[in-house]
Coordinates of C-alpha atoms in Angstrom, one line a residue:
M1 CA -11.7 -1.9 29.4
L2 CA -12.2 1.8 29.3
N3 CA -10.4 2.1 32.7
N4 CA -7.5 0.2 31.3
L5 CA -7.2 2.6 28.4
I6 CA -7.4 5.6 30.6
D7 CA -4.8 4.1 33.0
F8 CA -2.5 3.4 30.0
Y9 CA -2.9 6.9 28.8
L10 CA -2.2 8.5 32.1
K11 CA 0.9 6.3 32.7
S12 CA 2.4 6.5 29.2
H13 CA 5.0 9.0 28.1
P14 CA 3.7 11.7 25.7
V15 CA 6.1 10.5 23.0
T16 CA 4.6 7.0 23.2
I17 CA 1.1 8.4 22.9
G18 CA 2.3 10.5 19.9
V19 CA 3.8 7.4 18.3
L20 CA 0.6 5.5 18.8
A21 CA -1.4 8.3 17.3
L22 CA 1.0 8.5 14.3
L23 CA 0.7 4.8 13.8
A24 CA -3.1 5.1 13.9
I25 CA -2.9 7.7 11.2
Y26 CA -0.6 5.6 9.1
F27 CA -3.0 2.7 9.4
I28 CA -6.0 4.8 8.3
V29 CA -4.0 6.1 5.3
L30 CA -2.6 2.8 4.2
N31 CA -6.1 1.2 4.3
W32 CA -7.5 4.1 2.3
V33 CA -4.7 3.8 -0.3
F34 CA -5.1 0.0 -0.5
F35 CA -8.8 -0.1 -1.0
Y36 CA -9.0 2.8 -3.4
R37 CA -6.2 1.4 -5.5
Y38 CA -7.4 -2.2 -5.3
F39 CA -10.9 -1.5 -6.5
S40 CA -9.7 0.9 -9.3
I41 CA -7.1 -1.6 -10.5
N42 CA -9.7 -4.4 -10.5
T43 CA -12.0 -2.3 -12.6
W44 CA -9.2 -1.5 -14.9
L45 CA -8.1 -5.1 -15.0
N46 CA -11.6 -6.2 -16.1
N47 CA -11.6 -3.6 -18.9
E48 CA -8.3 -4.9 -20.2
S49 CA -9.3 -8.5 -19.9
N50 CA -12.4 -7.8 -22.0
S51 CA -10.4 -5.9 -24.5
L52 CA -7.8 -8.8 -24.8
D53 CA -10.7 -11.3 -25.2
S54 CA -12.2 -9.3 -28.0
L55 CA -8.8 -9.1 -29.7
L56 CA -8.3 -12.8 -29.4
M57 CA -11.7 -13.3 -30.9
G58 CA -10.8 -11.4 -34.0
A59 CA -11.3 -7.7 -33.3
T60 CA -9.0 -5.4 -35.2
T61 CA -8.3 -3.0 -32.3
V62 CA -8.6 -2.7 -28.6
N63 CA -11.9 -1.8 -26.9
E64 CA -13.0 1.7 -26.3
N65 CA -12.4 1.3 -22.5
S66 CA -8.8 0.0 -22.9
F67 CA -6.0 2.2 -21.7
L68 CA -4.1 1.7 -25.0
N69 CA -7.1 3.1 -26.9
N70 CA -6.0 6.6 -25.9
F71 CA -2.6 6.2 -27.5
I72 CA -4.0 4.4 -30.6
K73 CA -6.6 7.2 -31.2
T74 CA -3.9 10.0 -31.1
S75 CA -1.6 8.4 -33.6
N76 CA -2.1 8.1 -37.3
N77 CA 0.2 5.2 -37.5
I78 CA 0.0 2.5 -34.9
S79 CA 3.6 1.5 -34.1
K80 CA 5.5 -0.4 -31.5
E81 CA 6.8 2.9 -30.1
V82 CA 3.3 4.3 -29.6
L83 CA 2.2 1.1 -27.8
S84 CA 5.4 1.1 -25.8
L85 CA 4.6 4.7 -24.7
G86 CA 1.2 3.5 -23.7
M87 CA 2.7 0.7 -21.7
M88 CA 5.0 3.0 -19.8
A89 CA 2.1 5.4 -19.0
A90 CA 0.0 2.4 -17.8
T91 CA 2.9 1.1 -15.6
K92 CA 3.2 4.5 -14.0
E93 CA -0.5 4.7 -13.4
A94 CA -0.9 1.1 -12.2
T95 CA 1.9 1.4 -9.6
K96 CA 0.6 4.6 -7.9
G97 CA 0.4 4.1 -4.2
L98 CA 3.0 1.3 -4.0
S99 CA 5.7 3.7 -2.8
I100 CA 3.7 4.9 0.3
L101 CA 2.8 1.3 1.2
S102 CA 6.5 0.3 0.9
I103 CA 7.6 3.3 3.0
F104 CA 5.0 2.5 5.7
A105 CA 6.0 -1.2 5.7
S106 CA 9.6 -0.4 6.3
T107 CA 9.3 2.5 8.7
T108 CA 6.5 1.7 11.1
P109 CA 8.4 -1.0 13.1
F110 CA 11.1 1.6 13.8
I111 CA 8.5 4.3 14.8
G112 CA 7.0 1.8 17.2
L113 CA 10.4 0.8 18.5
F114 CA 11.2 4.5 19.1
G115 CA 8.0 4.8 21.2
T116 CA 9.1 1.7 23.2
V117 CA 12.6 3.0 23.9
V118 CA 11.3 6.3 25.1
S119 CA 8.7 4.6 27.3
I120 CA 11.3 2.2 28.8
L121 CA 13.6 5.1 29.5
D122 CA 10.7 6.9 31.3
T123 CA 10.0 3.7 33.3
F124 CA 13.6 3.5 34.5
T125 CA 13.6 7.2 35.4
H126 CA 10.5 6.6 37.6
I127 CA 12.2 3.6 39.2
G128 CA 15.3 5.7 40.0
Q129 CA 13.1 8.3 41.7
R130 CA 11.4 5.8 44.1
S131 CA 12.2 2.4 45.3
G132 CA 11.4 0.1 42.4
S133 CA 10.3 -3.4 42.5
M134 CA 10.0 -5.9 39.7
S135 CA 6.2 -5.2 39.4
I136 CA 7.0 -1.6 38.5
I137 CA 9.6 -2.6 36.0
A138 CA 7.4 -5.3 34.5
G139 CA 4.4 -3.0 34.2
G140 CA 6.4 -0.2 32.6
V141 CA 8.1 -2.5 30.1
S142 CA 4.9 -4.2 29.1
D143 CA 3.2 -0.9 28.6
A144 CA 6.2 0.3 26.5
L145 CA 6.1 -2.8 24.3
I146 CA 2.6 -1.8 23.0
A147 CA 4.2 0.8 20.7
T148 CA 6.4 -1.9 19.1
A149 CA 3.5 -4.2 18.7
A150 CA 1.5 -1.4 17.1
G151 CA 4.4 -0.7 14.7
I152 CA 4.7 -4.3 13.7
F153 CA 0.9 -4.6 13.3
V154 CA 0.8 -1.6 10.9
A155 CA 3.9 -2.9 9.0
I156 CA 2.3 -6.3 8.4
F157 CA -0.8 -4.7 6.7
A158 CA 1.4 -2.3 4.7
Y159 CA 3.6 -5.0 3.4
T160 CA 0.7 -7.4 2.6
Y161 CA -1.2 -4.6 0.8
H162 CA 2.0 -3.6 -1.1
Q163 CA 2.4 -7.2 -2.3
V164 CA -1.2 -7.6 -3.4
L165 CA -1.2 -4.3 -5.3
K166 CA 2.1 -5.1 -6.9
R167 CA 0.7 -8.4 -8.2
K168 CA -2.4 -6.8 -9.5
S169 CA -0.3 -4.2 -11.3
F170 CA 1.8 -7.0 -12.8
E171 CA -1.3 -8.7 -14.1
L172 CA -2.6 -5.5 -15.6
I173 CA 0.6 -4.7 -17.4
S174 CA 0.7 -8.3 -18.7
Y175 CA -2.8 -7.8 -20.2
L176 CA -1.7 -4.6 -21.8
Q177 CA 1.4 -6.2 -23.2
M178 CA -0.6 -9.1 -24.7
Q179 CA -2.9 -6.6 -26.3
S180 CA 0.0 -4.6 -27.7
D181 CA 1.6 -7.8 -29.1
A182 CA -1.7 -8.8 -30.7
I183 CA -2.1 -5.4 -32.4
I184 CA 1.5 -5.5 -33.7
A185 CA 1.1 -9.1 -34.9
R186 CA -2.0 -8.2 -36.9
K187 CA -0.3 -5.2 -38.4
V188 CA 2.6 -7.3 -39.9

């Protein structure tokens, strides 16, 4: 196994190695963003769920831990505009990290493809310098396709993580909207 990795490293074009290194960094970053945002949104979602439950059970205002509480405390008059401002701030906060996941999901296949193209060009250059057989071509092309596979692999995770966090953010904003509507309804 280790010999295969060393052999791949020695045969590969430096651009392909650079592409694989970049994709590895992307993969580390996207996992860090996902898990950090996932656990923080889940905690936030639990706080908002508890706050909504207490409002539905007859509480007159949101819980202390609710995001809307910050906006309600700073205003002398609770209005639809104040709660709307809280909703916009919450939406901005809840969707942090989605842009980077979206960018990774859309660009990593192309980064991998770039590494593959450079590696294939390098393979054909080596074939032209010496008499080439199908085994040289097949070996070079199969090594080159590793970059594309790595790009697609990273893109799958980035897209999946993006969709999961997008759904969690939607749930969170829905809880906040329900709390906002309950407060306005009690006020009337």
